[in-house]
Amino acid sequence: MADIIRERRSIRRFTDQPIERDKLERIIEAARWAPSWGNLQCCEIVIVEGIEEKRKLAGLLTAKNPASRAMENAPVLIAVCGRPDKSGYYKGKQITRYQHWFMYDLGLVSQNICLKACELGLGSVIVGSFDHPEAEKLLNVPGGCELVALIPVGYPDHSPSPPKRKSVEDFVHYGSF
Ligand SMILES: Cc1cc2nc3c(=O)[nH]c(=O)nc-3n(C[C@H](O)[C@H](O)[C@H](O)COP(=O)(O)O)c2cc1C
């Protein structure tokens, strides 16, 4: 697992090779087992495989988004959605200063998806910068549910070198900040 965490890269170019069904199911299973606020499991995912849908979604990315090509090129897009009124609430009341714990839950789901994909020899990239309302319309996301991220998944056609990370001493504080 430690190697997968380090070796996973954002992949933005894919080969034409389709993803085997059992691999897709294992990725979905990894998403299913992500931790969530109160185990409320606010996440819902949409699997997008249609060429036309992928093309339209690609067109909704922000200008110069480096993942535009990946969106069309990937055999599968996983749309990560969630219900904002679940996580962070108890009996309908917000119980911490943060309103958006569902984003945290969806981040954990997304990480599980990307790590499992990597373990299976697949590449992925989390895409968060796009026209969310238009993409929700396209995917028929119902009211009360929001689409947060799109994750193209496929066989990698490049192997990018790792972008720089902070050194441990630059972000870890022992004892107090
Ligand atoms: C919440 C989130 C949103 C992101 N949105 C985009 C995006 O819109 N387009 C893109 O090309 N990459 C996107 N990325 C990928 C990051 O650019 C990438 O994770 C970062 O540069 C580190 O590279 P690595 O994933 O290879 O370690 C996103 C990543 C995260 C976690």
PDB file of C-alpha atoms and ligand atoms in Angstrom:
ATOM      1  CA  MET A   1       0.000   0.000   0.000  1.00  0.00           C
ATOM      2  CA  ALA A   2       2.803   2.416   0.892  1.00  0.00           C
ATOM      3  CA  ASP A   3       4.248   2.054  -2.622  1.00  0.00           C
ATOM      4  CA  ILE A   4       0.883   2.682  -4.254  1.00  0.00           C
ATOM      5  CA  ILE A   5       0.461   5.864  -2.225  1.00  0.00           C
ATOM      6  CA  ARG A   6       3.804   7.107  -3.465  1.00  0.00           C
ATOM      7  CA  GLU A   7       3.621   5.781  -7.007  1.00  0.00           C
ATOM      8  CA  ARG A   8       0.112   6.974  -7.875  1.00  0.00           C
ATOM      9  CA  ARG A   9       0.303   9.912 -10.286  1.00  0.00           C
ATOM     10  CA  SER A  10      -2.328  12.004 -11.954  1.00  0.00           C
ATOM     11  CA  ILE A  11      -2.623  10.445 -15.407  1.00  0.00           C
ATOM     12  CA  ARG A  12      -3.939  12.639 -18.225  1.00  0.00           C
ATOM     13  CA  ARG A  13      -3.318  10.419 -21.266  1.00  0.00           C
ATOM     14  CA  PHE A  14      -4.755   6.951 -21.745  1.00  0.00           C
ATOM     15  CA  THR A  15      -4.372   4.115 -24.265  1.00  0.00           C
ATOM     16  CA  ASP A  16      -7.398   2.790 -26.190  1.00  0.00           C
ATOM     17  CA  GLN A  17      -7.484  -0.350 -24.074  1.00  0.00           C
ATOM     18  CA  PRO A  18     -10.856  -0.718 -22.341  1.00  0.00           C
ATOM     19  CA  ILE A  19     -11.053  -1.407 -18.604  1.00  0.00           C
ATOM     20  CA  GLU A  20     -11.991  -4.978 -17.716  1.00  0.00           C
ATOM     21  CA  ARG A  21     -15.380  -5.196 -15.960  1.00  0.00           C
ATOM     22  CA  ASP A  22     -13.951  -6.870 -12.878  1.00  0.00           C
ATOM     23  CA  LYS A  23     -11.379  -4.098 -12.496  1.00  0.00           C
ATOM     24  CA  LEU A  24     -14.107  -1.464 -12.659  1.00  0.00           C
ATOM     25  CA  GLU A  25     -16.074  -3.409 -10.060  1.00  0.00           C
ATOM     26  CA  ARG A  26     -13.035  -3.560  -7.772  1.00  0.00           C
ATOM     27  CA  ILE A  27     -12.641   0.197  -8.062  1.00  0.00           C
ATOM     28  CA  ILE A  28     -16.319   0.657  -7.182  1.00  0.00           C
ATOM     29  CA  GLU A  29     -15.837  -1.681  -4.225  1.00  0.00           C
ATOM     30  CA  ALA A  30     -12.918   0.466  -3.038  1.00  0.00           C
ATOM     31  CA  ALA A  31     -15.189   3.511  -3.229  1.00  0.00           C
ATOM     32  CA  ARG A  32     -17.840   1.663  -1.214  1.00  0.00           C
ATOM     33  CA  TRP A  33     -15.451   1.030   1.675  1.00  0.00           C
ATOM     34  CA  ALA A  34     -14.276   4.612   2.159  1.00  0.00           C
ATOM     35  CA  PRO A  35     -14.840   6.009   5.655  1.00  0.00           C
ATOM     36  CA  SER A  36     -17.580   8.610   5.969  1.00  0.00           C
ATOM     37  CA  TRP A  37     -19.112  10.965   8.492  1.00  0.00           C
ATOM     38  CA  GLY A  38     -21.177   8.838  10.908  1.00  0.00           C
ATOM     39  CA  ASN A  39     -20.978   6.089   8.289  1.00  0.00           C
ATOM     40  CA  LEU A  40     -23.762   7.977   6.511  1.00  0.00           C
ATOM     41  CA  GLN A  41     -22.156   7.217   3.143  1.00  0.00           C
ATOM     42  CA  CYS A  42     -23.363  10.370   1.423  1.00  0.00           C
ATOM     43  CA  CYS A  43     -21.537   9.473  -1.804  1.00  0.00           C
ATOM     44  CA  GLU A  44     -23.243   8.508  -5.063  1.00  0.00           C
ATOM     45  CA  ILE A  45     -21.267   7.760  -8.192  1.00  0.00           C
ATOM     46  CA  VAL A  46     -22.129   7.784 -11.887  1.00  0.00           C
ATOM     47  CA  ILE A  47     -20.098   5.642 -14.290  1.00  0.00           C
ATOM     48  CA  VAL A  48     -19.834   7.380 -17.665  1.00  0.00           C
ATOM     49  CA  GLU A  49     -18.703   5.334 -20.664  1.00  0.00           C
ATOM     50  CA  GLY A  50     -20.588   6.910 -23.597  1.00  0.00           C
ATOM     51  CA  ILE A  51     -18.315   8.709 -26.072  1.00  0.00           C
ATOM     52  CA  GLU A  52     -20.777  11.551 -26.543  1.00  0.00           C
ATOM     53  CA  GLU A  53     -21.268  12.107 -22.783  1.00  0.00           C
ATOM     54  CA  LYS A  54     -17.520  12.109 -22.206  1.00  0.00           C
ATOM     55  CA  ARG A  55     -17.042  14.619 -25.007  1.00  0.00           C
ATOM     56  CA  LYS A  56     -19.714  16.923 -23.584  1.00  0.00           C
ATOM     57  CA  LEU A  57     -18.271  16.706 -20.083  1.00  0.00           C
ATOM     58  CA  ALA A  58     -14.792  17.432 -21.448  1.00  0.00           C
ATOM     59  CA  GLY A  59     -16.241  20.607 -22.965  1.00  0.00           C
ATOM     60  CA  LEU A  60     -17.285  21.778 -19.497  1.00  0.00           C
ATOM     61  CA  LEU A  61     -13.792  21.905 -18.064  1.00  0.00           C
ATOM     62  CA  THR A  62     -12.320  25.310 -17.306  1.00  0.00           C
ATOM     63  CA  ALA A  63     -10.222  26.813 -20.102  1.00  0.00           C
ATOM     64  CA  LYS A  64      -6.734  25.319 -20.308  1.00  0.00           C
ATOM     65  CA  ASN A  65      -7.579  22.612 -17.805  1.00  0.00           C
ATOM     66  CA  PRO A  66      -4.776  20.077 -18.365  1.00  0.00           C
ATOM     67  CA  ALA A  67      -7.247  17.206 -17.931  1.00  0.00           C
ATOM     68  CA  SER A  68      -9.459  18.114 -20.931  1.00  0.00           C
ATOM     69  CA  ARG A  69      -7.946  15.492 -23.189  1.00  0.00           C
ATOM     70  CA  ALA A  70      -8.051  12.860 -20.462  1.00  0.00           C
ATOM     71  CA  MET A  71     -11.805  13.358 -20.161  1.00  0.00           C
ATOM     72  CA  GLU A  72     -12.446  12.302 -23.770  1.00  0.00           C
ATOM     73  CA  ASN A  73      -9.599   9.866 -23.995  1.00  0.00           C
ATOM     74  CA  ALA A  74     -10.377   7.755 -20.894  1.00  0.00           C
ATOM     75  CA  PRO A  75     -12.539   4.650 -21.355  1.00  0.00           C
ATOM     76  CA  VAL A  76     -14.403   5.448 -18.124  1.00  0.00           C
ATOM     77  CA  LEU A  77     -15.237   8.600 -16.182  1.00  0.00           C
ATOM     78  CA  ILE A  78     -16.346   8.282 -12.591  1.00  0.00           C
ATOM     79  CA  ALA A  79     -18.522  11.190 -11.470  1.00  0.00           C
ATOM     80  CA  VAL A  80     -18.308  11.569  -7.696  1.00  0.00           C
ATOM     81  CA  CYS A  81     -21.463  13.086  -6.215  1.00  0.00           C
ATOM     82  CA  GLY A  82     -22.758  13.502  -2.686  1.00  0.00           C
ATOM     83  CA  ARG A  83     -25.556  14.797  -0.491  1.00  0.00           C
ATOM     84  CA  PRO A  84     -24.373  17.921   1.363  1.00  0.00           C
ATOM     85  CA  ASP A  85     -27.089  17.749   4.028  1.00  0.00           C
ATOM     86  CA  LYS A  86     -25.826  14.495   5.538  1.00  0.00           C
ATOM     87  CA  SER A  87     -22.230  14.810   6.649  1.00  0.00           C
ATOM     88  CA  GLY A  88     -21.571  17.217   9.499  1.00  0.00           C
ATOM     89  CA  TYR A  89     -25.174  17.294  10.681  1.00  0.00           C
ATOM     90  CA  TYR A  90     -26.919  15.712  13.635  1.00  0.00           C
ATOM     91  CA  LYS A  91     -30.714  15.733  13.712  1.00  0.00           C
ATOM     92  CA  GLY A  92     -30.647  18.319  10.940  1.00  0.00           C
ATOM     93  CA  LYS A  93     -28.269  20.691  12.805  1.00  0.00           C
ATOM     94  CA  GLN A  94     -24.767  21.560  11.728  1.00  0.00           C
ATOM     95  CA  ILE A  95     -22.570  20.394  14.593  1.00  0.00           C
ATOM     96  CA  THR A  96     -19.099  21.744  13.759  1.00  0.00           C
ATOM     97  CA  ARG A  97     -17.934  25.020  12.272  1.00  0.00           C
ATOM     98  CA  TYR A  98     -17.526  23.370   8.867  1.00  0.00           C
ATOM     99  CA  GLN A  99     -20.496  23.202   6.518  1.00  0.00           C
ATOM    100  CA  HIS A 100     -18.977  20.975   3.927  1.00  0.00           C
ATOM    101  CA  TRP A 101     -17.957  17.705   5.507  1.00  0.00           C
ATOM    102  CA  PHE A 102     -19.479  15.938   2.514  1.00  0.00           C
ATOM    103  CA  MET A 103     -16.528  17.261   0.517  1.00  0.00           C
ATOM    104  CA  TYR A 104     -14.236  15.469   2.946  1.00  0.00           C
ATOM    105  CA  ASP A 105     -16.172  12.224   2.514  1.00  0.00           C
ATOM    106  CA  LEU A 106     -16.023  12.536  -1.261  1.00  0.00           C
ATOM    107  CA  GLY A 107     -12.295  13.227  -1.084  1.00  0.00           C
ATOM    108  CA  LEU A 108     -11.804   9.968   0.753  1.00  0.00           C
ATOM    109  CA  VAL A 109     -13.900   8.109  -1.823  1.00  0.00           C
ATOM    110  CA  SER A 110     -11.893   9.726  -4.620  1.00  0.00           C
ATOM    111  CA  GLN A 111      -8.608   8.743  -3.020  1.00  0.00           C
ATOM    112  CA  ASN A 112      -9.792   5.140  -2.656  1.00  0.00           C
ATOM    113  CA  ILE A 113     -10.761   5.137  -6.341  1.00  0.00           C
ATOM    114  CA  CYS A 114      -7.399   6.495  -7.452  1.00  0.00           C
ATOM    115  CA  LEU A 115      -5.341   4.205  -5.226  1.00  0.00           C
ATOM    116  CA  LYS A 116      -7.271   1.096  -6.257  1.00  0.00           C
ATOM    117  CA  ALA A 117      -6.954   2.091  -9.925  1.00  0.00           C
ATOM    118  CA  CYS A 118      -3.190   2.437  -9.456  1.00  0.00           C
ATOM    119  CA  GLU A 119      -2.981  -0.945  -7.728  1.00  0.00           C
ATOM    120  CA  LEU A 120      -4.757  -2.481 -10.755  1.00  0.00           C
ATOM    121  CA  GLY A 121      -2.287  -0.931 -13.207  1.00  0.00           C
ATOM    122  CA  LEU A 122      -4.716   1.834 -14.209  1.00  0.00           C
ATOM    123  CA  GLY A 123      -4.263   5.576 -14.192  1.00  0.00           C
ATOM    124  CA  SER A 124      -6.640   8.293 -13.002  1.00  0.00           C
ATOM    125  CA  VAL A 125      -6.862  11.994 -12.326  1.00  0.00           C
ATOM    126  CA  ILE A 126      -9.224  13.862 -10.023  1.00  0.00           C
ATOM    127  CA  VAL A 127     -10.850  16.725 -11.941  1.00  0.00           C
ATOM    128  CA  GLY A 128     -12.486  19.455  -9.888  1.00  0.00           C
ATOM    129  CA  SER A 129     -12.336  22.479 -12.125  1.00  0.00           C
ATOM    130  CA  PHE A 130     -15.383  22.493 -14.428  1.00  0.00           C
ATOM    131  CA  ASP A 131     -18.887  23.894 -14.812  1.00  0.00           C
ATOM    132  CA  HIS A 132     -20.584  21.907 -12.060  1.00  0.00           C
ATOM    133  CA  PRO A 133     -24.220  22.915 -12.678  1.00  0.00           C
ATOM    134  CA  GLU A 134     -23.999  22.070 -16.401  1.00  0.00           C
ATOM    135  CA  ALA A 135     -22.305  18.748 -15.698  1.00  0.00           C
ATOM    136  CA  GLU A 136     -25.014  17.918 -13.146  1.00  0.00           C
ATOM    137  CA  LYS A 137     -27.681  18.592 -15.802  1.00  0.00           C
ATOM    138  CA  LEU A 138     -25.903  16.357 -18.269  1.00  0.00           C
ATOM    139  CA  LEU A 139     -25.720  13.490 -15.793  1.00  0.00           C
ATOM    140  CA  ASN A 140     -29.243  14.005 -14.391  1.00  0.00           C
ATOM    141  CA  VAL A 141     -27.963  14.487 -10.862  1.00  0.00           C
ATOM    142  CA  PRO A 142     -31.111  14.923  -8.735  1.00  0.00           C
ATOM    143  CA  GLY A 143     -31.811  17.887  -6.424  1.00  0.00           C
ATOM    144  CA  GLY A 144     -30.234  17.479  -2.987  1.00  0.00           C
ATOM    145  CA  CYS A 145     -27.218  15.813  -4.544  1.00  0.00           C
ATOM    146  CA  GLU A 146     -24.145  17.597  -5.934  1.00  0.00           C
ATOM    147  CA  LEU A 147     -21.522  16.533  -8.416  1.00  0.00           C
ATOM    148  CA  VAL A 148     -18.092  17.411  -7.018  1.00  0.00           C
ATOM    149  CA  ALA A 149     -15.395  15.634  -9.024  1.00  0.00           C
ATOM    150  CA  LEU A 150     -14.922  13.742 -12.267  1.00  0.00           C
ATOM    151  CA  ILE A 151     -12.301  11.007 -12.382  1.00  0.00           C
ATOM    152  CA  PRO A 152     -11.164   9.722 -15.794  1.00  0.00           C
ATOM    153  CA  VAL A 153      -9.762   6.198 -15.458  1.00  0.00           C
ATOM    154  CA  GLY A 154      -7.919   4.067 -18.003  1.00  0.00           C
ATOM    155  CA  TYR A 155      -4.638   2.434 -18.924  1.00  0.00           C
ATOM    156  CA  PRO A 156      -1.884   5.059 -18.692  1.00  0.00           C
ATOM    157  CA  ASP A 157      -0.180   6.198 -21.875  1.00  0.00           C
ATOM    158  CA  HIS A 158       2.554   8.103 -20.057  1.00  0.00           C
ATOM    159  CA  SER A 159       4.360   7.912 -16.757  1.00  0.00           C
ATOM    160  CA  PRO A 160       4.844  11.405 -15.383  1.00  0.00           C
ATOM    161  CA  SER A 161       7.612  12.078 -12.913  1.00  0.00           C
ATOM    162  CA  PRO A 162       6.347  13.000  -9.466  1.00  0.00           C
ATOM    163  CA  PRO A 163       5.623  16.676  -8.852  1.00  0.00           C
ATOM    164  CA  LYS A 164       7.591  18.055  -5.938  1.00  0.00           C
ATOM    165  CA  ARG A 165       6.225  17.584  -2.444  1.00  0.00           C
ATOM    166  CA  LYS A 166       6.987  19.646   0.655  1.00  0.00           C
ATOM    167  CA  SER A 167       9.661  18.173   2.850  1.00  0.00           C
ATOM    168  CA  VAL A 168       8.499  16.710   6.164  1.00  0.00           C
ATOM    169  CA  GLU A 169       9.932  19.608   8.165  1.00  0.00           C
ATOM    170  CA  ASP A 170       7.960  22.048   6.021  1.00  0.00           C
ATOM    171  CA  PHE A 171       4.577  20.803   7.215  1.00  0.00           C
ATOM    172  CA  VAL A 172       4.918  18.538  10.243  1.00  0.00           C
ATOM    173  CA  HIS A 173       4.889  20.120  13.688  1.00  0.00           C
ATOM    174  CA  TYR A 174       5.585  17.894  16.661  1.00  0.00           C
ATOM    175  CA  GLY A 175       3.937  18.886  19.931  1.00  0.00           C
ATOM    176  CA  SER A 176       2.440  22.203  18.791  1.00  0.00           C
ATOM    177  CA  PHE A 177       2.264  24.289  15.657  1.00  0.00           C
TER     178      PHE A 177
HETATM  179  C1  LIG B   1      -9.504  18.257  -5.426  1.00  0.00           C
HETATM  180  C2  LIG B   1      -8.616  18.125  -6.634  1.00  0.00           C
HETATM  181  C3  LIG B   1      -8.981  18.739  -7.834  1.00  0.00           C
HETATM  182  C4  LIG B   1      -8.176  18.605  -8.975  1.00  0.00           C
HETATM  183  N1  LIG B   1      -8.584  19.163 -10.154  1.00  0.00           N
HETATM  184  C5  LIG B   1      -7.825  18.990 -11.261  1.00  0.00           C
HETATM  185  C6  LIG B   1      -8.262  19.514 -12.504  1.00  0.00           C
HETATM  186  O1  LIG B   1      -9.324  20.140 -12.620  1.00  0.00           O
HETATM  187  N2  LIG B   1      -7.471  19.282 -13.590  1.00  0.00           N
HETATM  188  C7  LIG B   1      -6.306  18.585 -13.515  1.00  0.00           C
HETATM  189  O2  LIG B   1      -5.638  18.401 -14.541  1.00  0.00           O
HETATM  190  N3  LIG B   1      -5.858  18.071 -12.329  1.00  0.00           N
HETATM  191  C8  LIG B   1      -6.595  18.250 -11.218  1.00  0.00           C
HETATM  192  N4  LIG B   1      -6.179  17.714 -10.016  1.00  0.00           N
HETATM  193  C9  LIG B   1      -4.926  16.916  -9.954  1.00  0.00           C
HETATM  194  C10 LIG B   1      -3.770  17.685  -9.294  1.00  0.00           C
HETATM  195  O3  LIG B   1      -3.317  18.681 -10.175  1.00  0.00           O
HETATM  196  C11 LIG B   1      -2.665  16.708  -8.906  1.00  0.00           C
HETATM  197  O4  LIG B   1      -3.153  15.794  -7.954  1.00  0.00           O
HETATM  198  C12 LIG B   1      -1.426  17.425  -8.336  1.00  0.00           C
HETATM  199  O5  LIG B   1      -0.819  18.222  -9.310  1.00  0.00           O
HETATM  200  C13 LIG B   1      -0.372  16.440  -7.792  1.00  0.00           C
HETATM  201  O6  LIG B   1       0.031  15.525  -8.800  1.00  0.00           O
HETATM  202  P1  LIG B   1      -0.084  13.953  -8.548  1.00  0.00           P
HETATM  203  O7  LIG B   1      -1.563  13.639  -8.401  1.00  0.00           O
HETATM  204  O8  LIG B   1       0.504  13.301  -9.763  1.00  0.00           O
HETATM  205  O9  LIG B   1       0.661  13.621  -7.307  1.00  0.00           O
HETATM  206  C14 LIG B   1      -6.966  17.854  -8.898  1.00  0.00           C
HETATM  207  C15 LIG B   1      -6.616  17.235  -7.681  1.00  0.00           C
HETATM  208  C16 LIG B   1      -7.427  17.348  -6.574  1.00  0.00           C
HETATM  209  C17 LIG B   1      -7.043  16.629  -5.292  1.00  0.00           C
END
